Tab-separated table of C-alpha atoms in Angstrom:
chain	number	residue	atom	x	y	z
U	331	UNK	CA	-124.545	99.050	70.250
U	332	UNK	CA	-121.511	100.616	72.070
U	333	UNK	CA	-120.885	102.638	69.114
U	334	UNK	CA	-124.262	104.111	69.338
U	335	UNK	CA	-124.623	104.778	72.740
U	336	UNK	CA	-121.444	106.894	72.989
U	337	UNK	CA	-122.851	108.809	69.799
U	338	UNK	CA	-125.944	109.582	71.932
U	339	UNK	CA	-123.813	110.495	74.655
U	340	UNK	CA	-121.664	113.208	72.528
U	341	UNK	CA	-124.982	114.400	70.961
U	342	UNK	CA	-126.337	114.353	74.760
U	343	UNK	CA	-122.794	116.953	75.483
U	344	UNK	CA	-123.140	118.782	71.833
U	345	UNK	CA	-126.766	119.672	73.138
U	346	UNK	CA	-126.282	120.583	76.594
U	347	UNK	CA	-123.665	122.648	75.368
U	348	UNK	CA	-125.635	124.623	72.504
U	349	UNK	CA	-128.216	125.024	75.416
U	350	UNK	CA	-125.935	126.382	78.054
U	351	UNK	CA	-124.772	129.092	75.017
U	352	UNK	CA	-127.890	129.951	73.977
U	353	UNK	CA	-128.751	130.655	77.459
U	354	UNK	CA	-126.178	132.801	78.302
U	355	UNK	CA	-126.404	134.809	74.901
U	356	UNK	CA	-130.671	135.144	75.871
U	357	UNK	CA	-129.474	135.707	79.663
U	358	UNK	CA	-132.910	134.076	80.459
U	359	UNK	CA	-132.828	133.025	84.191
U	360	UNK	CA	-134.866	129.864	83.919
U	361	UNK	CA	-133.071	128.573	80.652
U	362	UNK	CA	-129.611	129.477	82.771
U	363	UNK	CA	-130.571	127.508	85.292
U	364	UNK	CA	-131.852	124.435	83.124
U	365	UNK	CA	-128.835	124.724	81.054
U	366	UNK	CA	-126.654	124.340	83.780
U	367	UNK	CA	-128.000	121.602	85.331
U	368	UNK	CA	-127.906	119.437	81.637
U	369	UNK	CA	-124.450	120.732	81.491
U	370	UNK	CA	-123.227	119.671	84.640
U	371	UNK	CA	-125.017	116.218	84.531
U	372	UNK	CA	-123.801	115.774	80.823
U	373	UNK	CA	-120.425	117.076	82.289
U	374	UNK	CA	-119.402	119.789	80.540
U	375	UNK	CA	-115.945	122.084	80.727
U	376	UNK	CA	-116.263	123.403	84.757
U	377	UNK	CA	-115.165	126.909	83.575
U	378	UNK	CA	-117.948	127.010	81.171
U	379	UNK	CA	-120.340	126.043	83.544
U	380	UNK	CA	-119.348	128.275	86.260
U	381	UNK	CA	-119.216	131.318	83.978
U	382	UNK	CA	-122.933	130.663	82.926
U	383	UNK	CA	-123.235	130.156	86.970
U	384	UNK	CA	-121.581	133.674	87.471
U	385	UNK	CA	-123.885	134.579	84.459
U	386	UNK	CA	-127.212	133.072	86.455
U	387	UNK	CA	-125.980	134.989	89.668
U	388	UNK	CA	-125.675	138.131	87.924
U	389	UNK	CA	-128.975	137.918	86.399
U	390	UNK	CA	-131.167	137.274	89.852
U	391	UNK	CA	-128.963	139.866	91.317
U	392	UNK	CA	-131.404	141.978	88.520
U	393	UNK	CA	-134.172	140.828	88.937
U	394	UNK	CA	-133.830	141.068	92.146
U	395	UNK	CA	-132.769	145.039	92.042
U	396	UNK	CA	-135.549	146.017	89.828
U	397	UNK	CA	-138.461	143.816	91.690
U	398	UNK	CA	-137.633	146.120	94.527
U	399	UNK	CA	-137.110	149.094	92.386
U	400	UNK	CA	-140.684	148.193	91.017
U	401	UNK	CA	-142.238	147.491	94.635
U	402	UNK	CA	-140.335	150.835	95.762
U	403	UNK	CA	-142.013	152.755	92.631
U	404	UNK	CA	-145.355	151.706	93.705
U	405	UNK	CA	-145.138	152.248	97.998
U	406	UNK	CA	-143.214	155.938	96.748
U	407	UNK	CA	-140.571	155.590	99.087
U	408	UNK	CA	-138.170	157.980	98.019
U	409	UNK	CA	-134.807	157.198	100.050
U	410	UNK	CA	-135.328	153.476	99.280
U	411	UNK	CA	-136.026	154.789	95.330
U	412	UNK	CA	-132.968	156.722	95.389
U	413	UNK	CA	-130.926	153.957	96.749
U	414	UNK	CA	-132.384	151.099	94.002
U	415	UNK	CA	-131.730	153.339	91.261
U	416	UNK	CA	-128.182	154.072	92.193
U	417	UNK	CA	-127.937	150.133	92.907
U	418	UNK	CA	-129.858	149.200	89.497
U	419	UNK	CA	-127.449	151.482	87.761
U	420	UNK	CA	-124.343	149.479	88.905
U	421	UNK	CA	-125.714	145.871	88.101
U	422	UNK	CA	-126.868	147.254	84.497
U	423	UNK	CA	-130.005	146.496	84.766
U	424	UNK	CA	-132.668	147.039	82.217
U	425	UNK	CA	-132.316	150.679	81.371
U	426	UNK	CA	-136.409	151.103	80.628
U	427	UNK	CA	-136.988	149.895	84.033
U	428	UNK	CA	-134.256	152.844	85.312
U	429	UNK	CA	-135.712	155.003	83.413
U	430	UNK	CA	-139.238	154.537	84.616
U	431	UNK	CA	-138.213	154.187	88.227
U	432	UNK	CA	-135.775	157.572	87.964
U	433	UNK	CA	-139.353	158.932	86.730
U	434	UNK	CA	-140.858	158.152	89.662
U	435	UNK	CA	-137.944	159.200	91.690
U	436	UNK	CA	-138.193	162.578	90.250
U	437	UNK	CA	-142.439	163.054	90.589
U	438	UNK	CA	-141.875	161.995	94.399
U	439	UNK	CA	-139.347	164.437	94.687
U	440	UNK	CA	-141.294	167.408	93.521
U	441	UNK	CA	-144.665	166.346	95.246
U	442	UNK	CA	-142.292	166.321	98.699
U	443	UNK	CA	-141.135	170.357	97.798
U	444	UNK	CA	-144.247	171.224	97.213
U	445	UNK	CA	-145.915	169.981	100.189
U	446	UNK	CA	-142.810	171.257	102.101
U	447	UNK	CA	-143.758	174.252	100.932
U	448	UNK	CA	-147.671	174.326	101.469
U	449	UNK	CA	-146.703	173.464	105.043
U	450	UNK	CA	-144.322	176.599	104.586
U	451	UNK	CA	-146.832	179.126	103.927
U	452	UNK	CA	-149.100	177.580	106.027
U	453	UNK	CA	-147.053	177.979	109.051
U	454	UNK	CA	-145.829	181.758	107.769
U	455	UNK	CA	-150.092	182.566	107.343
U	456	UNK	CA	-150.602	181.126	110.825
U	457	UNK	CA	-147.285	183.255	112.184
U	458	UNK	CA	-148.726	186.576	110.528
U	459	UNK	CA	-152.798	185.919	112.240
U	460	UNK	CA	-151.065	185.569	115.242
U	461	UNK	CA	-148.800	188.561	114.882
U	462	UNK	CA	-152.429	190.180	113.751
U	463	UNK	CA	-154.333	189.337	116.897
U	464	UNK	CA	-151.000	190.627	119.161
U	465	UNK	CA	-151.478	193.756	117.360
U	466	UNK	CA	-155.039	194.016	118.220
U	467	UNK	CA	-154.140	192.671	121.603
U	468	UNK	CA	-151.766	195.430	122.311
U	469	UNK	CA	-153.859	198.246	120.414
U	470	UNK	CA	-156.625	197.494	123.481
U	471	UNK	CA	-155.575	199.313	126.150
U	472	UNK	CA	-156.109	198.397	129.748
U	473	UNK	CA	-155.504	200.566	132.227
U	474	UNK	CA	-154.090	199.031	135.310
U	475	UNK	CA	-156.513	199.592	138.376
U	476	UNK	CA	-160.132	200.155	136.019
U	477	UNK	CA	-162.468	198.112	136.954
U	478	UNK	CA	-163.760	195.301	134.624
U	479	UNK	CA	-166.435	192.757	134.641
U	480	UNK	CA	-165.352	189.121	133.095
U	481	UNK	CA	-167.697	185.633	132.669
U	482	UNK	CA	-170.123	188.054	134.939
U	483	UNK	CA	-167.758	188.514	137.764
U	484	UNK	CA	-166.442	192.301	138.472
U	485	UNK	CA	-163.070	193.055	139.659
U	486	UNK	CA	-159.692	195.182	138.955
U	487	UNK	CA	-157.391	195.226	135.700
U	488	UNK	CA	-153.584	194.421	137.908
U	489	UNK	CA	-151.917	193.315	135.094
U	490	UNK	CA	-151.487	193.926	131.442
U	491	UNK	CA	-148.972	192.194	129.276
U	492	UNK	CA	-146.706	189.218	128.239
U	493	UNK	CA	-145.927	186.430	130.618
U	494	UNK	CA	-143.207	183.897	130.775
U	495	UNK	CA	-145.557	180.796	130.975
U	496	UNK	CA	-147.683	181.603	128.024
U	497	UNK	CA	-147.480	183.216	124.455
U	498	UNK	CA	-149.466	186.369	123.690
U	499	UNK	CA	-151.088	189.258	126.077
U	500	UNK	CA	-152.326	188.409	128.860
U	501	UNK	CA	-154.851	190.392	131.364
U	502	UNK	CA	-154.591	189.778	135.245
U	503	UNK	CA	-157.784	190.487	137.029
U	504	UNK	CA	-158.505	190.519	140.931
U	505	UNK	CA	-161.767	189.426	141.857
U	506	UNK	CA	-163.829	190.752	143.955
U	507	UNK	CA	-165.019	187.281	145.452
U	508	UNK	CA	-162.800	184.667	146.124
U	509	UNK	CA	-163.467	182.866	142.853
U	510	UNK	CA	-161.347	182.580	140.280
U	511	UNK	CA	-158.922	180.003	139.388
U	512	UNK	CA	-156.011	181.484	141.150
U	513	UNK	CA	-157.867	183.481	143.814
């Protein structure tokens, strides 16, 4: 009886062990852990169970890396993409999953220059009306001292030109009655 419970116990340590190698050839996170707690309870070498512990480390670290890669793919967050890659890269993680992300990384990238760019040009066409309108601003002369008539008020044309408190051309016109808004 002795005799056959230490043969269950070696078979009990021959199978922990073949399960804490097969786990760390597959690199399979749940089997890792599983592995390592048979091996520990069925008291394996330490040094083989803390390599497959380094091993187990190593692997969330991955997971880990490209869950956030993957969450970072889908939100499009480009500085946090470039980052993860770079990171994903270093732990050797699964090179698809790189590849896809880098993919990403690179779309992102291209959809930022070209809206930089639409925003570009549109500033540049709304630089070029206004440059227009200044032109047709300053083609219309006023003569300083004709009288005008504005919002149905009549008065006289005292100033014509640019001011420090506002862009463009500006006309200055005296009332005749104590109306305006600076009168």
């Amino acid at each position: 009886a002795e005799l056959k419970v230490q043969q269950d116990a070696a078979r009990a340590k021959v199978a922990a062990h073949s399960s804490l190698l097969k786990a760390v050839k597959t690199k399979d996170v749940q089997e890792l852990k599983a592995a390592i707690e048979n091996a520990t309870k069925e008291g394996i070498d330490a040094s083989q169970v803390k390599r497959a512990e380094a091993l187990l480390r190593e692997e969330e670290m991955k997971l880990d890396v490209l869950s956030r890669l993957e969450a970072a793919v889908a939100e499009r967050k480009v500085s946090e993409l470039k980052q993860l890659v770079k990171r994903a890269r270093e732990v050797n993680a699964d090179a698809a999953q790189v590849r896809k992300a880098e993919a990403a990384l690179r779309e992102e990238e291209a959809s930022d220059r070209k809206a930089r760019a639409e925003a570009l040009r549109e500033e540049a066409s709304t630089e070029r009306k206004m440059r227009l309108s200044l032109d047709a601003a300053a083609a219309f002369v006023i003569d300083i001292g004709k009288r005008v008539t504005v919002a149905g008020r009549s008065g006289t044309v005292r100033f014509h030109g640019a001011t420090q408190f506002a862009a463009g051309v500006w006309v200055g016109v005296e009332l005749d009655a104590p109306v305006g808004k600076n009168d």
